[in-house]
Amino acid sequence: MKILLVYPEYPDTFWSFKYALKFISKKAAYPPLGLITVASMLPSDWETKLVDMNIEKLKMEDILWADYVFLSAMSTQIQSALHVIDRCKALLTPVVAGGPLFTADPEKFDSVDHLVLNEAEITLPPFLKDLENGHAKHMYSTNEFANVEQSPAPDYSLVKLNQYSSKCIQFSRGCPFNCEFCDITALLGHKCRIKTSDQIIFEIQNLYDLGWRGEIFFVDDNFIGNKKILKEAMLPALQLWMKEHKYPFHFTTEASINLSDDPELMQLMIDAGFLSVFVGIETPEEVSLEECNKVQNKNRDLISSVKTIQTAGMEVLGGFIIGFDSDTPGIFRQQIDFIQKSGIISAMIGLLNAPTKSQLYKRLNAEGRILEKWSGDNTSNAMNFVPKMDKKLLDKGYQEVIRGVYGGKAFYERVKSFLVDFNPGMKNKNKVSLRKIMAFIRSIFIIGIFDSNRKYYWRLFFWSIFNRRDLFPMAITYAIYGYHYRKSYAKIF
């Protein structure tokens, strides 16, 4: 068999980093981890080829070469995925599709030849067996969860490593919490299933041997879902490997806010090489946290919790949501004030939407408020349900929040206030490279000369040189991030 693995194109969104990547001559942030893991599950005598449409075009000859096209996507990639399916059908190449997009809404994709849903460790083997016997079915799904200790290492040999700014691996699946708006527990369960330390070391060693140096993103939905194993096994093993190899990587991940309650765990993560962590803050409004069952965020000083993680030496990236039923017009000012005071530089702010597998979707559907399926776009004002607040007022307030957080003066003030006291727990061991020097020079021309916020760029530039010279590279990096975020929200600005 000849298998073409295709990853559809992302639209311009907050996390695409499209505009920032141009500064470092990269085409995409992360390679498609799911697809290259599936590639490792295929028979060894099959030929495989990967086309990530975020870094290269999908050519007609690629599709004609393949016996089957394997397609995986997230919700935000739906338009590109549908286009790929149409192209494959026109060329009579059958499509096998899986991943979050297809698992959440399989009824949308009747034209796909074979839907291999949920976790491939369970559903792919029976498909492959039926395919071999000549009677493959249209759909394969399961209510079971895979044993990730049996999950193979991703096949990074398929990836054009130099086209990405970061690489990614997975330690665990699942989350112990049950936020109403989230579909993770429906897709991956409440129990955090974890890989062994040996698996993780094998995967990072593989990336090291392939020549990668720099950032690795642990894509876990909640990295600290099993603190005991992290503390006793995985993080000590990772720290030892990093020390032996002179710290070639730095890590980032996602975790719940209760990380701030555990100084020992934070220190272990820092010692192992973690520089940043994404935390779902959602809202500073206690009533809204109660509404969405965000129990881990309730009854705490959220700004203090963020500051605790930052003081420990890890940057906090944050997720924020507007549009809860209990939100009032005062929420817009609350969100702006919280983000500015917390010093969260990368704050993803989106209007509430209801993924199909979430508890929120079930509730709103029962109330007759669902309008359409979620697009997955986190930079538009689209909502797939009727909100309690007047939609025009909600849209206006949302735009006020974006401008209040990413407008030049507000953004650069937040960067400066963060850098004043921040001391990275892990010093970046990576040497200065030509690519980084070029990114710095491009920032001077693109932001420092031609951008409308150039005066704030230069203020930060000279302030960091005279006050935090050790963090000057971070200051320039954040200026580039701010440029990307403003471009991503261009319709608002």
Tab-separated table of C-alpha atoms in Angstrom:
chain	number	residue	atom	x	y	z
A	1	MET	CA	0.000	0.000	0.000
A	2	LYS	CA	0.964	3.608	-0.646
A	3	ILE	CA	-0.469	5.895	2.032
A	4	LEU	CA	-0.571	9.672	1.751
A	5	LEU	CA	-1.018	11.356	5.135
A	6	VAL	CA	-2.599	14.795	4.684
A	7	TYR	CA	-2.948	17.542	7.277
A	8	PRO	CA	-5.307	20.356	6.143
A	9	GLU	CA	-4.498	24.030	6.286
A	10	TYR	CA	-5.224	26.217	9.311
A	11	PRO	CA	-6.968	29.535	8.795
A	12	ASP	CA	-5.319	32.616	10.309
A	13	THR	CA	-6.017	32.198	14.020
A	14	PHE	CA	-4.487	33.147	17.351
A	15	TRP	CA	-2.494	29.904	17.627
A	16	SER	CA	-1.417	29.691	13.995
A	17	PHE	CA	1.373	32.215	14.704
A	18	LYS	CA	1.342	32.875	10.965
A	19	TYR	CA	2.622	36.447	11.202
A	20	ALA	CA	5.202	35.710	13.903
A	21	LEU	CA	6.637	32.716	12.039
A	22	LYS	CA	7.703	34.922	9.154
A	23	PHE	CA	10.244	36.601	11.433
A	24	ILE	CA	12.081	33.290	11.916
A	25	SER	CA	11.499	31.912	8.391
A	26	LYS	CA	9.277	29.070	9.565
A	27	LYS	CA	6.051	27.972	7.911
A	28	ALA	CA	4.130	26.370	10.794
A	29	ALA	CA	4.297	26.104	14.554
A	30	TYR	CA	3.809	22.356	15.067
A	31	PRO	CA	3.848	19.210	12.923
A	32	PRO	CA	0.762	16.936	12.881
A	33	LEU	CA	1.486	14.675	15.847
A	34	GLY	CA	-1.637	12.534	15.410
A	35	LEU	CA	-0.894	11.658	11.797
A	36	ILE	CA	2.744	10.754	12.349
A	37	THR	CA	1.688	8.567	15.301
A	38	VAL	CA	-0.840	6.795	13.070
A	39	ALA	CA	1.958	6.331	10.526
A	40	SER	CA	3.824	4.273	13.122
A	41	MET	CA	0.802	1.952	13.431
A	42	LEU	CA	0.700	1.036	9.741
A	43	PRO	CA	2.292	-2.154	8.356
A	44	SER	CA	6.028	-1.717	8.017
A	45	ASP	CA	6.039	-2.713	4.347
A	46	TRP	CA	3.626	0.086	3.383
A	47	GLU	CA	4.995	3.287	1.854
A	48	THR	CA	4.041	6.495	3.633
A	49	LYS	CA	4.336	10.130	2.665
A	50	LEU	CA	3.238	13.206	4.641
A	51	VAL	CA	1.857	16.433	3.181
A	52	ASP	CA	1.212	19.136	5.757
A	53	MET	CA	-0.681	21.782	3.808
A	54	ASN	CA	0.501	24.408	6.284
A	55	ILE	CA	4.016	24.133	4.887
A	56	GLU	CA	3.507	22.840	1.323
A	57	LYS	CA	0.858	22.457	-1.357
A	58	LEU	CA	-1.069	19.238	-1.870
A	59	LYS	CA	-0.341	18.306	-5.484
A	60	MET	CA	-2.479	16.236	-7.803
A	61	GLU	CA	0.388	13.794	-8.344
A	62	ASP	CA	0.573	13.214	-4.553
A	63	ILE	CA	-3.064	12.118	-4.503
A	64	LEU	CA	-2.688	9.978	-7.646
A	65	TRP	CA	0.393	8.295	-6.132
A	66	ALA	CA	-1.575	7.085	-3.122
A	67	ASP	CA	-3.747	4.011	-2.738
A	68	TYR	CA	-5.402	5.780	0.211
A	69	VAL	CA	-5.321	9.288	1.645
A	70	PHE	CA	-5.321	9.369	5.457
A	71	LEU	CA	-6.779	12.663	6.653
A	72	SER	CA	-6.822	14.110	10.189
A	73	ALA	CA	-8.015	17.537	11.325
A	74	MET	CA	-9.310	19.724	14.131
A	75	SER	CA	-12.507	21.777	13.962
A	76	THR	CA	-10.839	24.944	12.729
A	77	GLN	CA	-9.480	23.075	9.680
A	78	ILE	CA	-12.888	22.004	8.376
A	79	GLN	CA	-12.973	24.079	5.195
A	80	SER	CA	-9.549	22.883	4.081
A	81	ALA	CA	-10.462	19.283	5.013
A	82	LEU	CA	-13.642	19.399	2.904
A	83	HIS	CA	-11.627	20.714	-0.029
A	84	VAL	CA	-9.135	17.848	0.306
A	85	ILE	CA	-11.966	15.308	0.387
A	86	ASP	CA	-13.487	16.791	-2.788
A	87	ARG	CA	-10.137	16.683	-4.575
A	88	CYS	CA	-9.574	13.056	-3.611
A	89	LYS	CA	-13.055	12.042	-4.755
A	90	ALA	CA	-12.535	13.762	-8.100
A	91	LEU	CA	-9.354	11.730	-8.591
A	92	LEU	CA	-10.996	8.500	-7.329
A	93	THR	CA	-8.553	8.127	-4.424
A	94	PRO	CA	-10.349	6.775	-1.316
A	95	VAL	CA	-10.117	8.765	1.921
A	96	VAL	CA	-9.660	7.426	5.464
A	97	ALA	CA	-10.430	10.151	8.014
A	98	GLY	CA	-10.014	10.423	11.775
A	99	GLY	CA	-9.104	12.848	14.519
A	100	PRO	CA	-11.120	15.415	16.523
A	101	LEU	CA	-13.030	16.989	13.607
A	102	PHE	CA	-14.393	13.720	12.284
A	103	THR	CA	-14.941	12.110	15.690
A	104	ALA	CA	-17.010	15.076	16.880
A	105	ASP	CA	-19.277	15.276	13.819
A	106	PRO	CA	-19.070	12.073	11.736
A	107	GLU	CA	-22.499	12.677	10.183
A	108	LYS	CA	-21.027	15.638	8.292
A	109	PHE	CA	-18.712	13.380	6.334
A	110	ASP	CA	-20.769	10.706	4.607
A	111	SER	CA	-18.679	11.262	1.489
A	112	VAL	CA	-15.566	9.997	3.299
A	113	ASP	CA	-14.919	6.375	2.373
A	114	HIS	CA	-13.801	5.217	5.823
A	115	LEU	CA	-14.147	7.007	9.159
A	116	VAL	CA	-11.690	5.684	11.758
A	117	LEU	CA	-12.821	7.572	14.846
A	118	ASN	CA	-11.846	7.990	18.505
A	119	GLU	CA	-8.388	6.668	19.398
A	120	ALA	CA	-6.529	4.968	16.568
A	121	GLU	CA	-4.826	2.459	18.877
A	122	ILE	CA	-8.272	0.816	19.163
A	123	THR	CA	-10.079	1.560	15.899
A	124	LEU	CA	-7.260	1.399	13.344
A	125	PRO	CA	-6.328	-2.317	13.742
A	126	PRO	CA	-9.827	-3.657	12.882
A	127	PHE	CA	-9.982	-1.301	9.901
A	128	LEU	CA	-6.610	-2.525	8.643
A	129	LYS	CA	-7.706	-6.148	9.101
A	130	ASP	CA	-10.972	-5.587	7.213
A	131	LEU	CA	-9.098	-3.681	4.505
A	132	GLU	CA	-6.749	-6.610	4.060
A	133	ASN	CA	-9.733	-8.971	3.777
A	134	GLY	CA	-11.461	-6.735	1.249
A	135	HIS	CA	-14.517	-5.659	3.268
A	136	ALA	CA	-13.615	-2.446	5.094
A	137	LYS	CA	-16.644	-0.700	6.640
A	138	HIS	CA	-17.603	2.963	6.433
A	139	MET	CA	-17.172	3.685	10.162
A	140	TYR	CA	-15.078	2.385	13.035
A	141	SER	CA	-15.684	3.801	16.511
A	142	THR	CA	-15.398	2.795	20.142
A	143	ASN	CA	-16.429	3.829	23.636
A	144	GLU	CA	-13.219	2.415	25.080
A	145	PHE	CA	-10.027	4.318	25.826
A	146	ALA	CA	-6.616	3.176	24.673
A	147	ASN	CA	-3.717	2.061	26.838
A	148	VAL	CA	-1.204	4.736	25.853
A	149	GLU	CA	1.655	2.613	27.175
A	150	GLN	CA	1.117	0.626	23.995
A	151	SER	CA	1.028	3.687	21.766
A	152	PRO	CA	3.980	3.830	19.365
A	153	ALA	CA	6.388	6.717	19.102
A	154	PRO	CA	5.478	9.179	16.323
A	155	ASP	CA	7.370	8.740	13.061
A	156	TYR	CA	9.233	12.027	12.908
A	157	SER	CA	11.225	10.821	9.902
A	158	LEU	CA	8.220	11.897	7.788
A	159	VAL	CA	8.449	15.492	9.007
A	160	LYS	CA	10.410	18.333	7.437
A	161	LEU	CA	11.805	19.423	10.772
A	162	ASN	CA	13.282	22.719	9.639
A	163	GLN	CA	9.870	24.054	8.553
A	164	TYR	CA	8.460	24.162	12.100
A	165	SER	CA	9.212	26.427	15.033
A	166	SER	CA	8.505	23.702	17.591
A	167	LYS	CA	7.975	19.967	17.901
A	168	CYS	CA	5.415	18.124	20.011
A	169	ILE	CA	4.993	14.934	21.995
A	170	GLN	CA	2.267	13.570	24.262
A	171	PHE	CA	2.657	12.298	27.803
A	172	SER	CA	-0.975	11.816	28.818
A	173	ARG	CA	-4.561	11.814	27.592
A	174	GLY	CA	-7.660	12.809	29.498
A	175	CYS	CA	-8.487	15.355	32.195
A	176	PRO	CA	-9.832	14.868	35.745
A	177	PHE	CA	-12.086	17.930	35.476
A	178	ASN	CA	-15.401	18.352	33.679
A	179	CYS	CA	-15.773	21.924	32.371
A	180	GLU	CA	-19.130	22.303	30.657
A	181	PHE	CA	-17.790	23.924	27.485
A	182	CYS	CA	-15.012	21.364	26.924
A	183	ASP	CA	-15.274	18.111	24.969
A	184	ILE	CA	-11.984	16.592	26.135
A	185	THR	CA	-13.526	14.277	28.711
A	186	ALA	CA	-16.086	13.051	26.154
A	187	LEU	CA	-13.319	12.320	23.658
A	188	LEU	CA	-10.523	11.175	25.972
A	189	GLY	CA	-12.073	10.491	29.389
A	190	HIS	CA	-11.660	11.695	32.970
A	191	LYS	CA	-8.845	9.345	33.886
A	192	CYS	CA	-5.413	10.597	32.875
A	193	ARG	CA	-3.788	7.759	30.976
A	194	ILE	CA	-0.037	8.194	30.890
A	195	LYS	CA	2.960	6.934	28.972
A	196	THR	CA	5.933	5.500	30.799
A	197	SER	CA	9.036	7.576	31.443
A	198	ASP	CA	10.924	5.276	29.070
A	199	GLN	CA	8.484	6.134	26.275
A	200	ILE	CA	8.974	9.857	26.782
A	201	ILE	CA	12.756	9.591	26.947
A	202	PHE	CA	12.716	7.460	23.782
A	203	GLU	CA	10.674	10.099	21.946
A	204	ILE	CA	12.830	13.077	22.950
A	205	GLN	CA	15.979	11.062	22.224
A	206	ASN	CA	14.588	10.414	18.756
A	207	LEU	CA	14.078	14.135	18.183
A	208	TYR	CA	17.570	14.809	19.521
A	209	ASP	CA	19.080	12.222	17.161
A	210	LEU	CA	17.233	13.772	14.220
A	211	GLY	CA	19.012	17.039	15.019
A	212	TRP	CA	16.230	19.028	16.627
A	213	ARG	CA	17.149	21.669	19.214
A	214	GLY	CA	14.693	24.135	20.739
A	215	GLU	CA	11.083	24.008	21.919
A	216	ILE	CA	9.035	20.868	22.461
A	217	PHE	CA	5.345	21.185	23.265
A	218	PHE	CA	3.749	18.554	25.505
A	219	VAL	CA	0.271	18.552	23.949
A	220	ASP	CA	-1.488	17.054	26.990
A	221	ASP	CA	-4.829	18.660	27.786
A	222	ASN	CA	-3.789	18.686	31.437
A	223	PHE	CA	-0.154	17.803	31.951
A	224	ILE	CA	-0.539	17.610	35.752
A	225	GLY	CA	-3.520	15.246	35.732
A	226	ASN	CA	-1.408	12.609	37.497
A	227	LYS	CA	0.925	14.497	39.832
A	228	LYS	CA	2.235	11.397	41.594
A	229	ILE	CA	3.753	9.854	38.452
A	230	LEU	CA	5.088	13.224	37.334
A	231	LYS	CA	6.876	13.827	40.598
A	232	GLU	CA	8.162	10.321	41.224
A	233	ALA	CA	9.078	9.138	37.745
A	234	MET	CA	8.653	11.218	34.601
A	235	LEU	CA	10.039	14.621	35.595
A	236	PRO	CA	13.097	13.221	37.420
A	237	ALA	CA	13.875	11.057	34.377
A	238	LEU	CA	13.425	14.027	32.045
A	239	GLN	CA	15.611	16.237	34.239
A	240	LEU	CA	18.397	13.648	34.231
A	241	TRP	CA	18.268	13.274	30.440
A	242	MET	CA	18.309	17.036	29.938
A	243	LYS	CA	21.309	17.454	32.215
A	244	GLU	CA	23.222	14.668	30.491
A	245	HIS	CA	22.539	16.231	27.077
A	246	LYS	CA	23.318	19.820	28.176
A	247	TYR	CA	19.744	21.090	27.944
A	248	PRO	CA	19.092	20.972	24.186
A	249	PHE	CA	15.351	21.561	24.593
A	250	HIS	CA	12.907	23.732	26.482
A	251	PHE	CA	9.322	22.673	27.077
A	252	THR	CA	5.861	24.140	27.212
A	253	THR	CA	2.534	22.501	28.038
A	254	GLU	CA	-1.047	22.965	29.277
A	255	ALA	CA	-2.088	22.589	32.895
A	256	SER	CA	-4.873	23.520	35.288
A	257	ILE	CA	-4.504	26.446	37.680
A	258	ASN	CA	-4.019	24.154	40.686
A	259	LEU	CA	-0.412	23.820	39.516
A	260	SER	CA	0.104	27.010	41.530
A	261	ASP	CA	-0.763	25.094	44.721
A	262	ASP	CA	2.200	22.740	44.362
A	263	PRO	CA	5.651	24.407	44.715
A	264	GLU	CA	7.417	21.051	44.500
A	265	LEU	CA	5.805	20.202	41.168
A	266	MET	CA	6.530	23.635	39.729
A	267	GLN	CA	10.190	23.344	40.688
A	268	LEU	CA	10.448	19.852	39.193
A	269	MET	CA	8.981	21.132	35.926
A	270	ILE	CA	11.410	24.049	35.856
A	271	ASP	CA	14.370	21.796	36.628
A	272	ALA	CA	13.293	19.542	33.747
A	273	GLY	CA	13.235	22.475	31.330
A	274	PHE	CA	9.710	23.904	31.298
A	275	LEU	CA	9.619	27.596	30.413
A	276	SER	CA	5.884	28.204	30.000
A	277	VAL	CA	2.454	26.746	30.641
A	278	PHE	CA	-0.967	27.464	29.156
A	279	VAL	CA	-3.730	27.763	31.773
A	280	GLY	CA	-7.459	28.011	31.142
A	281	ILE	CA	-8.482	31.032	33.218
A	282	GLU	CA	-11.758	31.569	31.288
A	283	THR	CA	-13.223	34.341	33.455
A	284	PRO	CA	-12.570	36.281	36.668
A	285	GLU	CA	-16.303	36.160	37.426
A	286	GLU	CA	-17.077	33.563	40.115
A	287	VAL	CA	-20.709	33.135	38.994
A	288	SER	CA	-19.589	32.228	35.480
A	289	LEU	CA	-17.038	29.743	36.831
A	290	GLU	CA	-19.872	28.119	38.754
A	291	GLU	CA	-22.029	28.066	35.634
A	292	CYS	CA	-19.439	26.255	33.516
A	293	ASN	CA	-18.333	23.921	36.316
A	294	LYS	CA	-14.768	25.214	36.316
A	295	VAL	CA	-14.317	23.950	39.863
A	296	GLN	CA	-10.522	24.145	39.862
A	297	ASN	CA	-10.690	27.927	39.328
A	298	LYS	CA	-13.327	28.667	41.941
A	299	ASN	CA	-12.769	30.152	45.394
A	300	ARG	CA	-9.253	31.372	44.720
A	301	ASP	CA	-7.453	34.577	43.878
A	302	LEU	CA	-6.759	33.810	40.218
A	303	ILE	CA	-4.327	36.684	39.734
A	304	SER	CA	-2.354	35.524	42.758
A	305	SER	CA	-2.306	31.965	41.360
A	306	VAL	CA	-0.968	33.214	38.019
A	307	LYS	CA	1.660	35.322	39.768
A	308	THR	CA	2.733	32.323	41.847
A	309	ILE	CA	3.516	30.313	38.708
A	310	GLN	CA	5.298	33.264	37.130
A	311	THR	CA	7.312	33.953	40.282
A	312	ALA	CA	8.400	30.324	40.285
A	313	GLY	CA	9.940	30.954	36.860
A	314	MET	CA	7.383	29.822	34.261
A	315	GLU	CA	5.512	32.158	31.939
A	316	VAL	CA	1.731	31.740	32.001
A	317	LEU	CA	-0.254	31.814	28.768
A	318	GLY	CA	-3.989	32.107	29.326
A	319	GLY	CA	-7.328	31.226	27.788
A	320	PHE	CA	-10.328	33.521	28.329
A	321	ILE	CA	-13.985	33.171	27.380
A	322	ILE	CA	-16.745	35.755	26.997
A	323	GLY	CA	-20.427	34.953	26.506
A	324	PHE	CA	-21.483	32.871	29.502
A	325	ASP	CA	-25.180	33.062	30.354
A	326	SER	CA	-24.350	34.827	33.602
A	327	ASP	CA	-22.077	37.427	31.971
A	328	THR	CA	-23.173	41.043	32.326
A	329	PRO	CA	-21.846	44.084	30.400
A	330	GLY	CA	-19.388	44.600	33.242
A	331	ILE	CA	-17.471	41.461	32.191
A	332	PHE	CA	-15.672	43.291	29.393
A	333	ARG	CA	-13.882	45.683	31.735
A	334	GLN	CA	-13.269	42.827	34.188
A	335	GLN	CA	-11.495	40.758	31.543
A	336	ILE	CA	-9.308	43.649	30.432
A	337	ASP	CA	-8.335	44.514	34.000
A	338	PHE	CA	-7.589	40.909	34.888
A	339	ILE	CA	-5.338	40.310	31.896
A	340	GLN	CA	-3.459	43.565	32.406
A	341	LYS	CA	-2.937	42.965	36.135
A	342	SER	CA	-1.989	39.307	35.746
A	343	GLY	CA	0.748	40.035	33.223
A	344	ILE	CA	-0.434	37.271	30.897
A	345	ILE	CA	1.103	38.370	27.617
A	346	SER	CA	-0.421	35.685	25.385
A	347	ALA	CA	-4.107	35.815	26.274
A	348	MET	CA	-6.374	33.921	23.896
A	349	ILE	CA	-9.781	35.591	24.180
A	350	GLY	CA	-12.746	33.993	22.466
A	351	LEU	CA	-16.508	34.059	22.484
A	352	LEU	CA	-18.100	30.983	24.039
A	353	ASN	CA	-18.946	28.150	21.648
A	354	ALA	CA	-20.331	24.683	22.247
A	355	PRO	CA	-18.373	21.749	20.752
A	356	THR	CA	-20.731	18.951	19.711
A	357	LYS	CA	-19.509	16.469	22.320
A	358	SER	CA	-19.554	18.944	25.223
A	359	GLN	CA	-22.074	19.088	28.072
A	360	LEU	CA	-22.740	22.687	27.059
A	361	TYR	CA	-23.924	21.576	23.625
A	362	LYS	CA	-26.307	19.065	25.189
A	363	ARG	CA	-27.767	21.700	27.518
A	364	LEU	CA	-28.151	24.378	24.863
A	365	ASN	CA	-29.551	21.911	22.359
A	366	ALA	CA	-32.192	20.868	24.911
A	367	GLU	CA	-33.008	24.559	25.368
A	368	GLY	CA	-33.374	25.032	21.600
A	369	ARG	CA	-30.505	27.534	21.421
A	370	ILE	CA	-28.053	25.759	19.106
A	371	LEU	CA	-27.648	27.479	15.742
A	372	GLU	CA	-24.936	25.527	13.964
A	373	LYS	CA	-21.843	23.439	14.535
A	374	TRP	CA	-18.730	25.129	15.935
A	375	SER	CA	-16.167	26.350	13.400
A	376	GLY	CA	-13.264	26.184	15.863
A	377	ASP	CA	-12.096	29.698	14.929
A	378	ASN	CA	-10.910	31.491	18.066
A	379	THR	CA	-10.432	34.927	16.511
A	380	SER	CA	-13.884	35.586	15.066
A	381	ASN	CA	-17.105	36.745	16.704
A	382	ALA	CA	-18.984	33.616	15.594
A	383	MET	CA	-21.077	31.725	18.150
A	384	ASN	CA	-22.975	28.513	17.451
A	385	PHE	CA	-25.787	29.262	19.901
A	386	VAL	CA	-28.079	32.088	20.958
A	387	PRO	CA	-26.458	33.889	23.931
A	388	LYS	CA	-28.398	35.374	26.817
A	389	MET	CA	-26.761	38.777	26.327
A	390	ASP	CA	-27.785	40.741	23.238
A	391	LYS	CA	-25.447	39.553	20.466
A	392	LYS	CA	-24.688	43.064	19.208
A	393	LEU	CA	-23.744	44.167	22.707
A	394	LEU	CA	-21.663	41.011	23.122
A	395	ASP	CA	-19.831	41.601	19.842
A	396	LYS	CA	-19.132	45.225	20.727
A	397	GLY	CA	-17.859	44.274	24.170
A	398	TYR	CA	-15.693	41.490	22.748
A	399	GLN	CA	-14.049	43.953	20.395
A	400	GLU	CA	-13.469	46.336	23.296
A	401	VAL	CA	-11.655	43.563	25.173
A	402	ILE	CA	-9.415	42.734	22.207
A	403	ARG	CA	-8.495	46.377	21.693
A	404	GLY	CA	-8.065	46.868	25.435
A	405	VAL	CA	-5.622	43.961	25.648
A	406	TYR	CA	-3.789	44.052	22.289
A	407	GLY	CA	-3.889	47.753	21.501
A	408	GLY	CA	-0.290	48.967	21.293
A	409	LYS	CA	-0.030	50.872	24.554
A	410	ALA	CA	-1.897	48.278	26.647
A	411	PHE	CA	0.045	45.329	25.210
A	412	TYR	CA	3.486	46.867	25.622
A	413	GLU	CA	2.693	48.029	29.153
A	414	ARG	CA	1.734	44.460	30.004
A	415	VAL	CA	4.968	43.118	28.554
A	416	LYS	CA	6.981	45.623	30.542
A	417	SER	CA	5.169	44.876	33.815
A	418	PHE	CA	5.758	41.165	33.277
A	419	LEU	CA	9.459	41.569	32.531
A	420	VAL	CA	10.094	43.806	35.541
A	421	ASP	CA	9.944	40.907	37.983
A	422	PHE	CA	10.201	37.780	35.836
A	423	ASN	CA	13.181	35.504	36.347
A	424	PRO	CA	13.074	32.389	34.143
A	425	GLY	CA	13.607	29.279	36.229
A	426	MET	CA	15.477	27.688	33.346
A	427	LYS	CA	17.938	29.851	31.508
A	428	ASN	CA	17.726	29.360	27.770
A	429	LYS	CA	20.783	27.289	26.913
A	430	ASN	CA	20.357	27.587	23.148
A	431	LYS	CA	23.093	29.538	21.408
A	432	VAL	CA	22.413	32.632	19.370
A	433	SER	CA	21.718	31.577	15.784
A	434	LEU	CA	21.633	33.343	12.460
A	435	ARG	CA	17.877	32.811	12.330
A	436	LYS	CA	17.398	34.579	15.669
A	437	ILE	CA	19.600	37.461	14.578
A	438	MET	CA	17.574	37.788	11.376
A	439	ALA	CA	14.331	37.771	13.381
A	440	PHE	CA	15.678	40.626	15.502
A	441	ILE	CA	16.654	42.641	12.419
A	442	ARG	CA	13.250	42.008	10.822
A	443	SER	CA	11.535	43.187	13.994
A	444	ILE	CA	13.374	46.504	13.738
A	445	PHE	CA	12.197	47.064	10.181
A	446	ILE	CA	8.702	45.536	10.302
A	447	ILE	CA	7.645	46.718	13.769
A	448	GLY	CA	10.149	49.421	14.625
A	449	ILE	CA	9.777	51.327	11.351
A	450	PHE	CA	6.594	50.403	9.526
A	451	ASP	CA	4.181	49.312	12.264
A	452	SER	CA	1.710	51.827	13.671
A	453	ASN	CA	2.823	50.823	17.198
A	454	ARG	CA	6.508	51.481	16.530
A	455	LYS	CA	6.878	54.073	19.291
A	456	TYR	CA	5.888	51.458	21.890
A	457	TYR	CA	8.335	48.992	20.328
A	458	TRP	CA	11.207	51.433	20.773
A	459	ARG	CA	10.187	52.296	24.305
A	460	LEU	CA	10.287	48.590	25.218
A	461	PHE	CA	13.504	48.152	23.239
A	462	PHE	CA	15.438	50.754	25.209
A	463	TRP	CA	13.725	50.058	28.536
A	464	SER	CA	14.765	46.396	28.398
A	465	ILE	CA	18.335	47.258	27.385
A	466	PHE	CA	18.768	49.578	30.353
A	467	ASN	CA	16.664	47.701	32.918
A	468	ARG	CA	16.454	43.991	31.970
A	469	ARG	CA	19.225	43.381	29.477
A	470	ASP	CA	19.190	39.688	30.368
A	471	LEU	CA	15.601	39.498	29.087
A	472	PHE	CA	16.089	41.658	25.999
A	473	PRO	CA	15.572	38.686	23.608
A	474	MET	CA	12.286	37.910	25.381
A	475	ALA	CA	11.178	41.529	25.013
A	476	ILE	CA	11.743	41.408	21.244
A	477	THR	CA	10.003	38.030	21.036
A	478	TYR	CA	6.947	39.434	22.802
A	479	ALA	CA	6.915	42.438	20.478
A	480	ILE	CA	6.751	39.972	17.578
A	481	TYR	CA	3.941	38.072	19.318
A	482	GLY	CA	2.008	41.296	19.762
A	483	TYR	CA	2.405	42.044	16.072
A	484	HIS	CA	0.971	38.609	15.243
A	485	TYR	CA	-1.951	38.943	17.646
A	486	ARG	CA	-2.953	42.335	16.236
A	487	LYS	CA	-2.782	40.914	12.711
A	488	SER	CA	-4.883	37.908	13.782
A	489	TYR	CA	-7.538	40.249	15.148
A	490	ALA	CA	-7.170	42.596	12.169
A	491	LYS	CA	-10.932	42.914	11.635
A	492	ILE	CA	-11.242	44.381	15.130
A	493	PHE	CA	-8.324	46.770	14.799
